[in-house]
PDB file of C-alpha atoms in Angstrom:
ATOM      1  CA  UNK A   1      -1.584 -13.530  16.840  1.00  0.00           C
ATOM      2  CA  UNK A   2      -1.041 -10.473  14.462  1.00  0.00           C
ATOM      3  CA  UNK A   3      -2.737 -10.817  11.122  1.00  0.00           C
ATOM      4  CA  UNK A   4      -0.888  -7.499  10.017  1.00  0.00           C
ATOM      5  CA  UNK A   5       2.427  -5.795  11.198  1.00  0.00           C
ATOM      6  CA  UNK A   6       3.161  -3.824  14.599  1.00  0.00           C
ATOM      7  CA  UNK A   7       3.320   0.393  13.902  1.00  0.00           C
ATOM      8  CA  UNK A   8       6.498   1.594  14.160  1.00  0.00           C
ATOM      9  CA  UNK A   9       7.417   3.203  17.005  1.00  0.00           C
ATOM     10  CA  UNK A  10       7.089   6.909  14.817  1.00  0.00           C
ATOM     11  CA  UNK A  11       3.616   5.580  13.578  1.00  0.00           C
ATOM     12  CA  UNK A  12       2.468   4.691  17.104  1.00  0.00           C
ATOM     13  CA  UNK A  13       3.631   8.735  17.991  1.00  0.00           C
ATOM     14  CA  UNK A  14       1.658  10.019  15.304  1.00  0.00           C
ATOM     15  CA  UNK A  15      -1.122   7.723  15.937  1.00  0.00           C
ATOM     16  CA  UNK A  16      -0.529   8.900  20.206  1.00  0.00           C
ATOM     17  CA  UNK A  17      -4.219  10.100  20.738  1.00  0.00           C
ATOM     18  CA  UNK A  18      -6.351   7.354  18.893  1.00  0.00           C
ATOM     19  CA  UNK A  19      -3.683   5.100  20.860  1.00  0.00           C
ATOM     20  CA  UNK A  20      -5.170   6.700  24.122  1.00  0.00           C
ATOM     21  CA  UNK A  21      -8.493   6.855  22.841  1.00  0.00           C
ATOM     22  CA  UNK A  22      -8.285   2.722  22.092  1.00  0.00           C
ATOM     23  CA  UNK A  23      -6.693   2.381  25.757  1.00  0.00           C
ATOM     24  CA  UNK A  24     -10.053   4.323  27.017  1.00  0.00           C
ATOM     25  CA  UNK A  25     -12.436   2.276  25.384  1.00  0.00           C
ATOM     26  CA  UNK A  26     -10.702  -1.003  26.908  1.00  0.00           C
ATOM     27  CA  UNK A  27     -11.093   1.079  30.580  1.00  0.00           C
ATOM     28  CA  UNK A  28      -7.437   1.962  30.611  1.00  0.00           C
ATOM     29  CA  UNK A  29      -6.483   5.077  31.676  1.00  0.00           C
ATOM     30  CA  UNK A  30      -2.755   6.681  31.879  1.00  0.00           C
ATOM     31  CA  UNK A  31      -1.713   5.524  35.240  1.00  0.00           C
ATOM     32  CA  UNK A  32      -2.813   1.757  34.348  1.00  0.00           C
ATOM     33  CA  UNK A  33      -1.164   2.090  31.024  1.00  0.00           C
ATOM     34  CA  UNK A  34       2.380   3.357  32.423  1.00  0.00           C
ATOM     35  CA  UNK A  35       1.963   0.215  35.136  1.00  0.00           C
ATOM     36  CA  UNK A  36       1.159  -2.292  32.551  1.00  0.00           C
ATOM     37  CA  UNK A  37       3.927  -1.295  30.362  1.00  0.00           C
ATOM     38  CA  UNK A  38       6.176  -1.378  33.328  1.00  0.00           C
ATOM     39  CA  UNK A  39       4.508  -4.390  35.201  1.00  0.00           C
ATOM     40  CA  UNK A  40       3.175  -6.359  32.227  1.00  0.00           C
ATOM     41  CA  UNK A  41       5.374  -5.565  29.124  1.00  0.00           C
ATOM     42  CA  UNK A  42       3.543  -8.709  27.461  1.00  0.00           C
ATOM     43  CA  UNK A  43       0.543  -7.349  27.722  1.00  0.00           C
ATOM     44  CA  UNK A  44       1.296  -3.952  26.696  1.00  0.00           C
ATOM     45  CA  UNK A  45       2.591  -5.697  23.366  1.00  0.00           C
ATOM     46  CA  UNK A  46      -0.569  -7.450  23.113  1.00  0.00           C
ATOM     47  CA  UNK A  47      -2.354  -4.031  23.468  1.00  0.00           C
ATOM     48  CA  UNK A  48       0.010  -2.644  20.982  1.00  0.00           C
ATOM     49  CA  UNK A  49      -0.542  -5.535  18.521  1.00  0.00           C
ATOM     50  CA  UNK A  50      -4.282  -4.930  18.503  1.00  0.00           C
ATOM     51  CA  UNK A  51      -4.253  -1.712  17.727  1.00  0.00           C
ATOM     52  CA  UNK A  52      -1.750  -1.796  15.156  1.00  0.00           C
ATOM     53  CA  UNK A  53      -4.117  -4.343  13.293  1.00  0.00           C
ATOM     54  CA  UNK A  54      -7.137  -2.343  14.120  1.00  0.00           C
ATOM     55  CA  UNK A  55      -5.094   0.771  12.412  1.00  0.00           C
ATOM     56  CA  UNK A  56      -3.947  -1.688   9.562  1.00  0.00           C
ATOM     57  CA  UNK A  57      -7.586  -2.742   8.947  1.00  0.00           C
ATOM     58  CA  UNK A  58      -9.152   0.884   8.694  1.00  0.00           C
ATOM     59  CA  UNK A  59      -6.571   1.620   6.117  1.00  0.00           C
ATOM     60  CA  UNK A  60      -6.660  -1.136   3.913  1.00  0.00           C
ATOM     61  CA  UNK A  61     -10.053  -0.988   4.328  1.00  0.00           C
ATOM     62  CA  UNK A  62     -10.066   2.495   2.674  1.00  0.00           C
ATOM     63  CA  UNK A  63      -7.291   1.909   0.107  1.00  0.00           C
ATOM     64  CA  UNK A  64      -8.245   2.656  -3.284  1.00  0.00           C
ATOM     65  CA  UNK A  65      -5.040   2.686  -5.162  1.00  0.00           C
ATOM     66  CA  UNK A  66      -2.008   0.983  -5.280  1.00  0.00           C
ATOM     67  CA  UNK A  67       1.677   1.990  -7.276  1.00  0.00           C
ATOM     68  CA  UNK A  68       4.752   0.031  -7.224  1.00  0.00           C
ATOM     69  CA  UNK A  69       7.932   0.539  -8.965  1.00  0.00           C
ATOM     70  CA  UNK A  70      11.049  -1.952  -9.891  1.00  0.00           C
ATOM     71  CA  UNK A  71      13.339  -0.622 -12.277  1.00  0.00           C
ATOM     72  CA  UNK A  72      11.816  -1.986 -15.475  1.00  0.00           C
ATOM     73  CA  UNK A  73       8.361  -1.793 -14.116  1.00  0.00           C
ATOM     74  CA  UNK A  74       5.568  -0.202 -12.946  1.00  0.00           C
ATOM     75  CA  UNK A  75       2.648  -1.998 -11.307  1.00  0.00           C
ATOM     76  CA  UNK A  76      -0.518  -0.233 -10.740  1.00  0.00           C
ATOM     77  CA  UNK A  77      -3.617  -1.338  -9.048  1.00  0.00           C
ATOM     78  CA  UNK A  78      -6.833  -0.150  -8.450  1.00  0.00           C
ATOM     79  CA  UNK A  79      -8.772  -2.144  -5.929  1.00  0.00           C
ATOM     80  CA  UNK A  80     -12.184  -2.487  -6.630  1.00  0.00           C
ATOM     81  CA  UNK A  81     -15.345  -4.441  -4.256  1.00  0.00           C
ATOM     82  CA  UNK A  82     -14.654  -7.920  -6.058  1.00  0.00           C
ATOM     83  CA  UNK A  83     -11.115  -7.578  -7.281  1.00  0.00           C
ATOM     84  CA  UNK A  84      -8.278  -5.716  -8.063  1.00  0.00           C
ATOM     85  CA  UNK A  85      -7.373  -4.232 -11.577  1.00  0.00           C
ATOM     86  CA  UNK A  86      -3.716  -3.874 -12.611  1.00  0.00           C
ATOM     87  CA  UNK A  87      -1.892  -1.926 -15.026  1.00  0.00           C
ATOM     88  CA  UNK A  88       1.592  -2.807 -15.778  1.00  0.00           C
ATOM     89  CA  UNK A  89       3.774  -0.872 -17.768  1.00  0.00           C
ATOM     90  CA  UNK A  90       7.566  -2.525 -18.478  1.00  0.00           C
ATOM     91  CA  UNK A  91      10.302  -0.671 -20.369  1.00  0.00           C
ATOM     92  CA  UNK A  92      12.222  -3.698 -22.525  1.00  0.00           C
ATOM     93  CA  UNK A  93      15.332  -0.998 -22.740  1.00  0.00           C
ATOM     94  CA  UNK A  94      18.048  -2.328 -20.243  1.00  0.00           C
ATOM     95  CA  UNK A  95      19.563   1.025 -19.541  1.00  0.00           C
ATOM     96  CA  UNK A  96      16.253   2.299 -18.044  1.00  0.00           C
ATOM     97  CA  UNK A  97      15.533   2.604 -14.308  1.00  0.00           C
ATOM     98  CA  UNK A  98      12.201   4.341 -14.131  1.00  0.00           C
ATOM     99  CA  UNK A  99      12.969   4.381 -10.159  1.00  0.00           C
ATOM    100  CA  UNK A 100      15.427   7.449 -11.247  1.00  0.00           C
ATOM    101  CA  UNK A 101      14.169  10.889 -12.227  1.00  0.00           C
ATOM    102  CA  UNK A 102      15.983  10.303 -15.918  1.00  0.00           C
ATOM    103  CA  UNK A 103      15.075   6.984 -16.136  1.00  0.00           C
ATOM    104  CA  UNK A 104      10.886   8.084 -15.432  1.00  0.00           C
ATOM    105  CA  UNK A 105      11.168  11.106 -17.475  1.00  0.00           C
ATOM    106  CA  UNK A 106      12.512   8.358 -20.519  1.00  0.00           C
ATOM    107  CA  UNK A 107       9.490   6.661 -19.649  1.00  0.00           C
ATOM    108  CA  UNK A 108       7.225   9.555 -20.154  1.00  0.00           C
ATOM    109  CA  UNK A 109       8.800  11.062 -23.351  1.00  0.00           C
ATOM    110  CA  UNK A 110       8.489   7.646 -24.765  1.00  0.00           C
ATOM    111  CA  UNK A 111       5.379   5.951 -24.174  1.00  0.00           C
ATOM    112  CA  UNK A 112       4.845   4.903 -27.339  1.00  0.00           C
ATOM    113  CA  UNK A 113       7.949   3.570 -28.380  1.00  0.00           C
ATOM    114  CA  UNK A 114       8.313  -0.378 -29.042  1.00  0.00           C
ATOM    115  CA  UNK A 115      10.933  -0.589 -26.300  1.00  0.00           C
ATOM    116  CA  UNK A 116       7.721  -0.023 -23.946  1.00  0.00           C
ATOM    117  CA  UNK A 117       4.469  -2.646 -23.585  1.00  0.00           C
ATOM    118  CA  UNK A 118       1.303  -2.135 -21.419  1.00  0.00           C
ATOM    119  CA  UNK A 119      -0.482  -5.274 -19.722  1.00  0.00           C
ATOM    120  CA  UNK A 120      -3.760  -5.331 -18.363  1.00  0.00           C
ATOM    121  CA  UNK A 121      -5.208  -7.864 -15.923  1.00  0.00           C
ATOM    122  CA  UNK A 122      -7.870  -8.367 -13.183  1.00  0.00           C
ATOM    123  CA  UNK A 123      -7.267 -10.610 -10.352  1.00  0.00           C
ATOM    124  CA  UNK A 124     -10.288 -11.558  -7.765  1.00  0.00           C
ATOM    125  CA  UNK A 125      -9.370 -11.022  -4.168  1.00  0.00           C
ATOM    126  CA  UNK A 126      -8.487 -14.363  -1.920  1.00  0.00           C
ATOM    127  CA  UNK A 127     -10.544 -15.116   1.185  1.00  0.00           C
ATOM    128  CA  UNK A 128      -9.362 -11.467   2.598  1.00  0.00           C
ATOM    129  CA  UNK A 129      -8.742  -8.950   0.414  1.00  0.00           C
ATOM    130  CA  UNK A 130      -7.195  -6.321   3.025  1.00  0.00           C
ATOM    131  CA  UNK A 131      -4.585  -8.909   3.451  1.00  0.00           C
ATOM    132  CA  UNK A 132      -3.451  -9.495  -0.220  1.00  0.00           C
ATOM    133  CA  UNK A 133      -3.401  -5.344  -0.432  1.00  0.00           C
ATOM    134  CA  UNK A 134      -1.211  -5.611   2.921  1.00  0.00           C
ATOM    135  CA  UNK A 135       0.874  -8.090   0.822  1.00  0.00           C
ATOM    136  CA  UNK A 136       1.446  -5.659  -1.916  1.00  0.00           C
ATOM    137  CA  UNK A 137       2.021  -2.954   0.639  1.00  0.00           C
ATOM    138  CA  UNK A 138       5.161  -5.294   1.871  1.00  0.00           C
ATOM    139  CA  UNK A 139       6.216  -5.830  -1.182  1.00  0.00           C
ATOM    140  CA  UNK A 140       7.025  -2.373  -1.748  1.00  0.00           C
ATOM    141  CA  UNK A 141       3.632  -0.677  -2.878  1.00  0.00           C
ATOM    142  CA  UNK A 142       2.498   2.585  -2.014  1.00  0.00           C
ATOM    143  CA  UNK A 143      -1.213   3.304  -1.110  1.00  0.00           C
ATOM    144  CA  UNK A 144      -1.974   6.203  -3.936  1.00  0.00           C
ATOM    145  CA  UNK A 145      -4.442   8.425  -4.622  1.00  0.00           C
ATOM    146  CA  UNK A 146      -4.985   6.837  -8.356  1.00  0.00           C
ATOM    147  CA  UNK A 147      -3.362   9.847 -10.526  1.00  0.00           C
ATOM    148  CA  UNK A 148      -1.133   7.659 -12.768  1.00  0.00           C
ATOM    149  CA  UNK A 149      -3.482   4.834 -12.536  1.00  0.00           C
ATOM    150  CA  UNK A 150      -6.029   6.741 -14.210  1.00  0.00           C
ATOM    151  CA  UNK A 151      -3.434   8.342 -16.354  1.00  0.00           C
ATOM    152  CA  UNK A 152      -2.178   4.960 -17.871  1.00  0.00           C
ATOM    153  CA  UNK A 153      -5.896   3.910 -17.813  1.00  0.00           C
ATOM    154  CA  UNK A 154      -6.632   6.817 -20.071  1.00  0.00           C
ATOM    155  CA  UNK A 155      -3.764   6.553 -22.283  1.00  0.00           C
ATOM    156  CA  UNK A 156      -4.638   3.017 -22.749  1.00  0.00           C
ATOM    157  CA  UNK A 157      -8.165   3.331 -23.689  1.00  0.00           C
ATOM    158  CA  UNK A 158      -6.968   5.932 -26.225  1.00  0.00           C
ATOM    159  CA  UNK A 159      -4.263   3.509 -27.995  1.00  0.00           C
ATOM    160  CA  UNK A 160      -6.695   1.182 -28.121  1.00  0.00           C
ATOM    161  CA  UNK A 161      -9.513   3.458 -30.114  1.00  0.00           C
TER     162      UNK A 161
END
């Protein structure tokens, strides 16, 4: 059973010569691939399936950063060892989408108005802490390099001194 999701078909292209270099290191060449795939289209899933989690794994695994946007808020994350650390900024203004260009640039021109409120928060991972960032990821977040999370982190600290 998959613990993550299968790779999209483009994913899978992209991902065509680690694909071929799991196949090898399960003794598979080419030929046997194209016959299992023809002969045994369960198995090739299977095959599929693994390496999909195995991709899944390596990248959660190396996640450091998480951003996701609804159109009064803005989650970010930053996944440490032991937990994850979240930054939440919501804008209390009705009219404002910050999933628009206007309604971010509102956002960032007014930062410090009342219609805007920061939360902080730490949550400790569950059992498996690649799958509650996988959850995140299918709820809509993005795997980030940390810019606005350290932005926000910084602005924070400084509104707070």
């Amino acid at each position: 059973m998959m613990k993550y999701a299968r790779l999209t078909k483009e994913q899978l292209e992209e991902l065509h010569v680690e694909f071929i270099n799991f196949l090898a290191t399960q003794s598979i060449t080419g030929d046997e691939w194209e016959d299992i795939k023809t002969n045994k289209p369960q198995v090739a899933e299977e095959e599929i399936d693994i390496f999909s989690d195995l991709v899944w794994e390596k990248v959660l695994s190396g996640a450091q950063f998480l951003e996701h946007f609804s159109k009064n808020q803005i989650h970010l994350f930053e996944l440490k060892e032991d937990q994850m650390l979240l930054i939440a900024i919501k804008v209390k203004k009705e009219s404002i989408d910050v999933t628009t260009k206007e309604g971010y640039n509102w956002l960032r021109d007014n930062l410090l108005n009342d219609e805007v409120v920061f939360y902080n928060a730490s949550k400790e991972y569950n059992e498996d802490k690649n799958l509650d960032k996988f959850k995140l990821i299918m709820q809509g977040a993005n795997i980030t390099k940390g810019e606005l999370y350290h932005y926000f982190s910084e602005l924070i600290q400084n509104r707070n001194q």
